[in-house]
Short mmCIF file of C-alpha atoms in Angstrom, two decimals:
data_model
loop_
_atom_site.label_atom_id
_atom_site.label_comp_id
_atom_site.label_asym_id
_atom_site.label_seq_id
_atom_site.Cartn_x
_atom_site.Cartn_y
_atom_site.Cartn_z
CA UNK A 1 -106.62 123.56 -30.06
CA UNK A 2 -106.09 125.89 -33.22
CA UNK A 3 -107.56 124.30 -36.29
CA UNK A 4 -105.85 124.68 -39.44
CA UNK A 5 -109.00 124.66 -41.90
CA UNK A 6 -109.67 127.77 -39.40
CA UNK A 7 -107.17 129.70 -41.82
CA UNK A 8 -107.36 131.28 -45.18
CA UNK A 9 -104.05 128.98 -46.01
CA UNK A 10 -103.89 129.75 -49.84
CA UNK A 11 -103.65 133.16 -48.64
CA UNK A 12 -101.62 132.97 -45.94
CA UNK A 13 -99.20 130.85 -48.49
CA UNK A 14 -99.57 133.40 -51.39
CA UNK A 15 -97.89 135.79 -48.63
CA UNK A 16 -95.45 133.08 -47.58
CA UNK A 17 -93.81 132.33 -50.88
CA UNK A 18 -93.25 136.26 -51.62
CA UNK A 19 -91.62 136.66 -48.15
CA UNK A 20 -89.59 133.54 -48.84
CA UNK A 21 -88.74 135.68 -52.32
CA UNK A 22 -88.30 138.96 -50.30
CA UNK A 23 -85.67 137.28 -48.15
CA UNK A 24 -84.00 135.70 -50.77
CA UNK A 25 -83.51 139.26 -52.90
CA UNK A 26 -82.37 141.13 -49.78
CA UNK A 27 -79.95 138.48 -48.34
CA UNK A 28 -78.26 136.68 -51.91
CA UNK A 29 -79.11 140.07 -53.07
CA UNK A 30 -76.18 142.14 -50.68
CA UNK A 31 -73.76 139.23 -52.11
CA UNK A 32 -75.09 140.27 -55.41
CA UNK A 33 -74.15 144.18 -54.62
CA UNK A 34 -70.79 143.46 -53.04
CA UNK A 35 -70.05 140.99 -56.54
CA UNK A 36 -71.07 143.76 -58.82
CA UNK A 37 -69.36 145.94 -56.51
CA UNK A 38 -66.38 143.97 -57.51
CA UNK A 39 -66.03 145.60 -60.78
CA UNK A 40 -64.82 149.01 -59.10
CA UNK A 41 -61.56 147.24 -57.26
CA UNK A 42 -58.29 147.18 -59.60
CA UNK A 43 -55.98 145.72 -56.25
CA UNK A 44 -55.83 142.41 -55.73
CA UNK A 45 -55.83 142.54 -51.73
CA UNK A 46 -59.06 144.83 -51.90
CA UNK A 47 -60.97 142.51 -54.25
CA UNK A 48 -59.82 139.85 -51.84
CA UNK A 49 -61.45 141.74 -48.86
CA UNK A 50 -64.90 142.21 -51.04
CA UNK A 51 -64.70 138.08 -51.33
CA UNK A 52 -64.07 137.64 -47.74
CA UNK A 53 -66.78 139.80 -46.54
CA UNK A 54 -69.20 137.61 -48.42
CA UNK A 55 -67.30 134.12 -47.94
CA UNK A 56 -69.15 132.54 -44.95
CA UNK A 57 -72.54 133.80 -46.03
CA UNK A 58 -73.35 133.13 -50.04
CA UNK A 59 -73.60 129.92 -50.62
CA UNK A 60 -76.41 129.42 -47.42
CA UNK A 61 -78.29 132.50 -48.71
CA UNK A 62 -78.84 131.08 -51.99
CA UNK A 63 -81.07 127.89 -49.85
CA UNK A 64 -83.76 130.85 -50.18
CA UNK A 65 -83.93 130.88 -54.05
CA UNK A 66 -84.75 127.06 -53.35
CA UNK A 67 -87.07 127.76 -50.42
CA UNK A 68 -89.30 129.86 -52.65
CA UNK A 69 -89.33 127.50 -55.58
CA UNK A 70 -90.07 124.52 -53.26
CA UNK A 71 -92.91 126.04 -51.52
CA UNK A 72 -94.16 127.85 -54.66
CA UNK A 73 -94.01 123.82 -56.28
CA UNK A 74 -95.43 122.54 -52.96
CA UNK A 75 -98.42 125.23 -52.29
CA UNK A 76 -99.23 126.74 -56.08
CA UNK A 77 -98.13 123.97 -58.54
CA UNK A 78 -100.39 124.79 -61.33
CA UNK A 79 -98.40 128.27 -61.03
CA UNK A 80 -95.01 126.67 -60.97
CA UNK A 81 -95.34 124.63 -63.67
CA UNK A 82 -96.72 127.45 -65.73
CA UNK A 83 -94.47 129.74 -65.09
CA UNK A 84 -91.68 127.47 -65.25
CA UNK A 85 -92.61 125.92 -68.96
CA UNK A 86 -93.11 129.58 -70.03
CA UNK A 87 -90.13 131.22 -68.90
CA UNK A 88 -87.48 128.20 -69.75
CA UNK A 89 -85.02 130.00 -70.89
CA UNK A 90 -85.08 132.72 -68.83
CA UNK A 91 -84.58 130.36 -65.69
CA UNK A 92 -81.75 128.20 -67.81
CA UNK A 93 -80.61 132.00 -67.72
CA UNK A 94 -80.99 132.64 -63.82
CA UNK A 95 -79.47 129.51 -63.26
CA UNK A 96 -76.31 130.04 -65.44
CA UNK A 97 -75.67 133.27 -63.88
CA UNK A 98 -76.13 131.56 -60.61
CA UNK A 99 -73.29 129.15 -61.45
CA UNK A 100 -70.95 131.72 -63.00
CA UNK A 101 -71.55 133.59 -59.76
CA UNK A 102 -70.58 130.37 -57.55
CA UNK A 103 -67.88 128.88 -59.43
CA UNK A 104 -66.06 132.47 -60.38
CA UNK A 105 -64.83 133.07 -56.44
CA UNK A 106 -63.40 129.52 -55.93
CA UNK A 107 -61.59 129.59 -59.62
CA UNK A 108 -59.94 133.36 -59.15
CA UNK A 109 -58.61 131.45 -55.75
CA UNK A 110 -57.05 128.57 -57.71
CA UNK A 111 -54.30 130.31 -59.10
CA UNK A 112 -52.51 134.00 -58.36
CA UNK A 113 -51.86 134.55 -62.09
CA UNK A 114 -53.22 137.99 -63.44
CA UNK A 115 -54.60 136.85 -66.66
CA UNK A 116 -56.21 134.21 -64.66
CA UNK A 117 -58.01 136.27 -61.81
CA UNK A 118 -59.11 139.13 -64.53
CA UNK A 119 -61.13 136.62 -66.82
CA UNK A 120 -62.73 134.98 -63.70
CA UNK A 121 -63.13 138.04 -61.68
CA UNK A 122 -65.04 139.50 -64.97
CA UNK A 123 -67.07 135.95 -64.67
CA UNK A 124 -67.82 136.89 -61.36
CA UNK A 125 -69.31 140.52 -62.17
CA UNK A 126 -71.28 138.43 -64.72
CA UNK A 127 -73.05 136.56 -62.42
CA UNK A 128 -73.08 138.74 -60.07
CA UNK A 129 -75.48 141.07 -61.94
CA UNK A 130 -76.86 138.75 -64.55
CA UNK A 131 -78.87 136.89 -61.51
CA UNK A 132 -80.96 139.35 -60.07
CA UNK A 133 -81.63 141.68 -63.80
CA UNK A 134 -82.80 138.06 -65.17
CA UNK A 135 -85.03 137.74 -61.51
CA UNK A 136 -86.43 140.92 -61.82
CA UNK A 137 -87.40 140.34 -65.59
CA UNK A 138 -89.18 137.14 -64.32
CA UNK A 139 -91.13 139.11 -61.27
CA UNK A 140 -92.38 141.58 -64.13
CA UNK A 141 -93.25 138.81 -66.45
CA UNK A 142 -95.42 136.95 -63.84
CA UNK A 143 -97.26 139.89 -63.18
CA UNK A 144 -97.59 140.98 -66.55
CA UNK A 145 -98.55 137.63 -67.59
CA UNK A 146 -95.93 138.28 -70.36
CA UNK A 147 -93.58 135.67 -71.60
CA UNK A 148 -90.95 137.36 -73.61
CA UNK A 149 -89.10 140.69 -72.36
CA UNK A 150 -90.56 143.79 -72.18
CA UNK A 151 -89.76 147.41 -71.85
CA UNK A 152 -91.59 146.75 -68.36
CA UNK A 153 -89.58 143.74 -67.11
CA UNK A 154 -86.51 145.42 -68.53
CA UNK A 155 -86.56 148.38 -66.08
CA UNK A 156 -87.40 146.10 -63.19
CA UNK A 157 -84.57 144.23 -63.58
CA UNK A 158 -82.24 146.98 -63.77
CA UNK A 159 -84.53 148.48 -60.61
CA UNK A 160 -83.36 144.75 -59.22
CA UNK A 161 -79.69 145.19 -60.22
CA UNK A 162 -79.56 148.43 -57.90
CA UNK A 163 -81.85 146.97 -55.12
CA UNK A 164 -78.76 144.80 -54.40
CA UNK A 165 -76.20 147.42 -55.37
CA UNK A 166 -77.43 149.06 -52.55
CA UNK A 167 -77.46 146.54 -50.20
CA UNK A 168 -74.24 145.01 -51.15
CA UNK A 169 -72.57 148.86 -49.96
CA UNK A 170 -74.41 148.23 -46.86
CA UNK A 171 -73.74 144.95 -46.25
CA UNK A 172 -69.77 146.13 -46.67
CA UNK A 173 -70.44 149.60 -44.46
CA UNK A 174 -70.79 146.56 -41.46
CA UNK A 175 -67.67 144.22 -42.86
CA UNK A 176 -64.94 146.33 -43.83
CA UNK A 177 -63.01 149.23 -42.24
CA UNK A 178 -60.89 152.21 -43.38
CA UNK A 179 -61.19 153.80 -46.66
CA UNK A 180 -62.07 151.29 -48.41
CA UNK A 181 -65.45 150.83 -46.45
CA UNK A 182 -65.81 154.51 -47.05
CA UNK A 183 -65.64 153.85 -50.65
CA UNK A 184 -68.26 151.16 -51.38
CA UNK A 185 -70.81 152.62 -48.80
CA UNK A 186 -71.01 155.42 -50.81
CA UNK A 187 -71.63 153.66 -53.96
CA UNK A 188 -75.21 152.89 -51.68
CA UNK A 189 -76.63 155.95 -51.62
CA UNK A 190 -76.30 156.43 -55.50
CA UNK A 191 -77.74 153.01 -56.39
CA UNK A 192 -80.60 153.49 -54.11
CA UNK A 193 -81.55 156.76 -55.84
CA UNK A 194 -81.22 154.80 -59.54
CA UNK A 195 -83.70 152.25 -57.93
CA UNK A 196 -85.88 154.72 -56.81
CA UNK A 197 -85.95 155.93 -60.40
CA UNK A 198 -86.61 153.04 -61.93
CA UNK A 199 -89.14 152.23 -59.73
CA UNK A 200 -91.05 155.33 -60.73
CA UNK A 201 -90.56 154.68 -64.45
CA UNK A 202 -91.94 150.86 -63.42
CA UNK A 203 -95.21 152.79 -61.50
CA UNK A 204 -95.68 154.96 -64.94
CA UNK A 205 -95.40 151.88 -67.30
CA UNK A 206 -97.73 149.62 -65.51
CA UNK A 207 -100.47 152.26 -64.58
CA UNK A 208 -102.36 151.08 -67.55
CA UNK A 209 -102.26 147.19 -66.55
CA UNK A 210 -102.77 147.05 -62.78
CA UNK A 211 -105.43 149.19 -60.32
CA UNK A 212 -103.60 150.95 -57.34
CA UNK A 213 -105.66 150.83 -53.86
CA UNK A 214 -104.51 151.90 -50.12
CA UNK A 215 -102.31 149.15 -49.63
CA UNK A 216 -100.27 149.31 -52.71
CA UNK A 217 -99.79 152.73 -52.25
CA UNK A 218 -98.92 152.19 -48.71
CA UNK A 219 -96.47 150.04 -49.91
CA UNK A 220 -95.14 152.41 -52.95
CA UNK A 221 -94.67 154.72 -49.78
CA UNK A 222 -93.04 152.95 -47.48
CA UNK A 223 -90.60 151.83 -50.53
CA UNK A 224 -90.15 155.25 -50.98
CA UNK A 225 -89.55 156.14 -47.00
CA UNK A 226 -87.03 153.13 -46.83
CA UNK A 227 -85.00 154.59 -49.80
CA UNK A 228 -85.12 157.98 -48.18
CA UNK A 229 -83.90 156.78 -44.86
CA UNK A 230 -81.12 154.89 -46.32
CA UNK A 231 -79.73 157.73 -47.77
CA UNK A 232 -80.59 159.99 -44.82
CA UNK A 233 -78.40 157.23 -42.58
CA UNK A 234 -75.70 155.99 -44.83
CA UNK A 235 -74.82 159.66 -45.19
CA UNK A 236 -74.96 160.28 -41.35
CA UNK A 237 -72.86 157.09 -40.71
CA UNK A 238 -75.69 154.86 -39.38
CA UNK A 239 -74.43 151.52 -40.57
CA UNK A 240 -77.02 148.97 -39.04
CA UNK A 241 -79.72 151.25 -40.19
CA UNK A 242 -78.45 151.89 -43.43
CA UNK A 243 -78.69 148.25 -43.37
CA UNK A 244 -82.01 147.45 -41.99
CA UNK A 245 -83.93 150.10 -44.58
CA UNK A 246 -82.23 148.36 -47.39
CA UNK A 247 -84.02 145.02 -46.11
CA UNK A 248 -87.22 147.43 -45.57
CA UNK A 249 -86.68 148.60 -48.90
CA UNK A 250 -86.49 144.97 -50.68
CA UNK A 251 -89.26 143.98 -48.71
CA UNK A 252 -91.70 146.75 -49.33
CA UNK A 253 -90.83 146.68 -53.10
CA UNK A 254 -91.45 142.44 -53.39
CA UNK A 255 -94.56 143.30 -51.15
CA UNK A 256 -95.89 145.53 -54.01
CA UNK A 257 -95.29 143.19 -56.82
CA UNK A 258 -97.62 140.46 -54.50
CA UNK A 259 -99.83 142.95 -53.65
CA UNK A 260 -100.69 144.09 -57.50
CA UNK A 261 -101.26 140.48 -58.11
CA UNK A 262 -103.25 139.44 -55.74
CA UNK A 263 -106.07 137.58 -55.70
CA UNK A 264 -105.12 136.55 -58.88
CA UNK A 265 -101.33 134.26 -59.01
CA UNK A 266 -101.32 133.19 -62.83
CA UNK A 267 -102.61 135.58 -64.83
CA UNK A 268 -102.04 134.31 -67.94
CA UNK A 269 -104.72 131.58 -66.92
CA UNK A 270 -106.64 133.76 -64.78
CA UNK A 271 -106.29 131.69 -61.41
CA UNK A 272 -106.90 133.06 -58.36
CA UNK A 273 -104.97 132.25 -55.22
CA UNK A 274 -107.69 129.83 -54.39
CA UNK A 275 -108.26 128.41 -57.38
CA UNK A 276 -104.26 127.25 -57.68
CA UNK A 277 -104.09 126.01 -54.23
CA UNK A 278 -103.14 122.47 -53.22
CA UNK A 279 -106.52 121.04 -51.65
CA UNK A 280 -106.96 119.51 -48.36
CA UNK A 281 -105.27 117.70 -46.29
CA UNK A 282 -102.37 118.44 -48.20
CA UNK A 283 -102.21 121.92 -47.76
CA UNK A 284 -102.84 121.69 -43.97
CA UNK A 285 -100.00 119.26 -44.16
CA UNK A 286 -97.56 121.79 -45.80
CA UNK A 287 -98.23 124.34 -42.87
CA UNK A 288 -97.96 121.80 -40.31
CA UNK A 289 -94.75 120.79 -41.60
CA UNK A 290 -93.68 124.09 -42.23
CA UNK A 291 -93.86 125.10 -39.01
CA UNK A 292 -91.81 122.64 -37.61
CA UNK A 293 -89.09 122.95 -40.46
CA UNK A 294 -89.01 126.76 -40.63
CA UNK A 295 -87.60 127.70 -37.01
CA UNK A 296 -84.62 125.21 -37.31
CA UNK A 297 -83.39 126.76 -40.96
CA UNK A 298 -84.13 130.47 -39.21
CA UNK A 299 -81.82 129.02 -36.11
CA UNK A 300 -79.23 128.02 -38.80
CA UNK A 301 -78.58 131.50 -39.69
CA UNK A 302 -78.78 133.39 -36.68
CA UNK A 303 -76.16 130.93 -35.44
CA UNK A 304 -74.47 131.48 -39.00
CA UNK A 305 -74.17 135.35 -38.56
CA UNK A 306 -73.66 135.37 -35.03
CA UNK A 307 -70.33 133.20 -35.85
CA UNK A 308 -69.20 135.56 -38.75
CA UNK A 309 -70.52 139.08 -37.04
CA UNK A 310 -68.20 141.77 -37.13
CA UNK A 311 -66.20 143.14 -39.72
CA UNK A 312 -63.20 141.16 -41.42
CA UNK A 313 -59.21 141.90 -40.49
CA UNK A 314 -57.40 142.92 -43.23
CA UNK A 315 -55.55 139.76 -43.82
CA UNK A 316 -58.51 137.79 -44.14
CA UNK A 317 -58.91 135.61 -47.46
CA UNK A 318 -61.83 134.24 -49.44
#
């Protein structure tokens, strides 16, 4: 029988919570893309398209933001209540955009008046890149330590923005058809080489603040390889790969931010992964229950997307 105590669990949660983050950025993150995306569409029955490819999925990719709070709360909570005191208005911020982003789609629905749909289609551009610039400031500001904005968190969350710009093309490469599919896919290829960009810039700035080893600059690499290849495929047509290295390329890049942190998970305080940890039994606890809980939310969504795979008809509506 496996024993729990066996297992470095503070470690093996430190790596939990940022893959619970990583999933979160790449999946909310291509309806993030395909809502900023929005802003390029000036017909109504192609914005409607850009809401329908995204309809069935948003609202159940956004039970990952909550997944990684919960299990940061449940594993780390010395970290979550720091952070979360510290960086109070910047989460009132997430969260607002969050809203705007939900409520924008179901209000331009409610009535087919232009005035109407222009004002809440701008709402929904709002939110749709207000939410991950505001996450990426946060990500820099935890491993900063920092509490305000900085030049730093700045660039990551524009680095964020077109993370999801890029994902959001590829997620629509698999959903739509015709010309318009040709369009936004090759908005992907653009916003992938911004994000490389910015991720450089990020590199640069915080060479002064963190130490580089092998596996962050494994890491930097395979961000960079996953950026390559989706350029390399989207241009050749490769639609599921285009959309697999943008998940490689979110993951990598949320790897790196955990990576530069680690062992330490509050720096402001100094604490160590360890040191923050929920103690036993309640820690063996979480994993136990975690393992039970986990495979029936991953079944959710496989059934979810295996329902809604394909790409939309034409007549389809929000």
């Amino acid at each position: 029988m496996i024993e729990l105590s066996n297992f470095d669990l503070p470690t093996l949660w430190f790596a939990v919570v940022f893959a619970f983050l990583a999933v979160f950025l790449f999946l909310d993150g291509f309806d993030f893309g395909v809502g900023a995306l929005f802003a390029t569409r000036g017909d109504p029955e192609e914005k409607e398209r850009l809401l329908a490819a995204i309809g069935p999925f948003w609202d159940g990719n956004e039970v990952w933001l909550v997944v990684f709070g919960g299990a940061l709360f449940a594993a780390f909570p010395p970290v979550y209540a720091a952070l979360f005191s510290r960086h109070y208005l910047l989460l009132f911020g997430v969260l607002g955009t969050l809203i705007l982003r939900g409520l924008a789609p179901e209000f331009y629905e409610q009535r087919h008046d232009e005035s109407w749909q222009r004002w809440w289609g701008r709402a929904f551009v709002v939110g749709s890149v207000g939410a991950p610039f505001l996450l990426g400031v946060f990500a820099a500001n935890w491993l900063l330590g920092t509490a305000g904005p900085t030049l730093t968190s700045l660039v990551v969350g524009l680095a964020v923005v077109c993370m999801t710009i890029a994902s959001g093309a590829a997620f629509l490469g698999l959903k739509l058809r015709g010309e318009l599919r040709e369009e936004m896919v090759a908005y992907g290829p653009k916003a992938t080489l911004a994000f490389l960009a910015f991720a450089v810039v990020t590199l640069v700035l915080l060479a002064s603040r963190v130490s580089y080893d092998v596996t962050s600059a494994a890491l930097v690499a395979l961000t960079v390889a996953s950026g390559v290849g989706y350029v390399l495929a989207t241009k050749q047509g490769y639609r599921y790969v285009s959309f697999v290295t943008a998940g490689g390329m979110t993951g990598s890049f949320v790897a790196l931010v955990g990576t530069l942190m680690y062992p330490v998970v509050e720096p402001v305080r100094g604490l160590t992964v360890a040191e923050a940890a929920v103690g036993s039994p309640s820690i063996e606890l979480l994993t136990g229950s975690a393992a039970l809980l986990l495979p029936l939310v991953l079944t959710y969504f496989v059934v979810l997307y295996s329902a809604f795979s394909g790409p939309i008809d034409p007549e389809e509506a929000y």
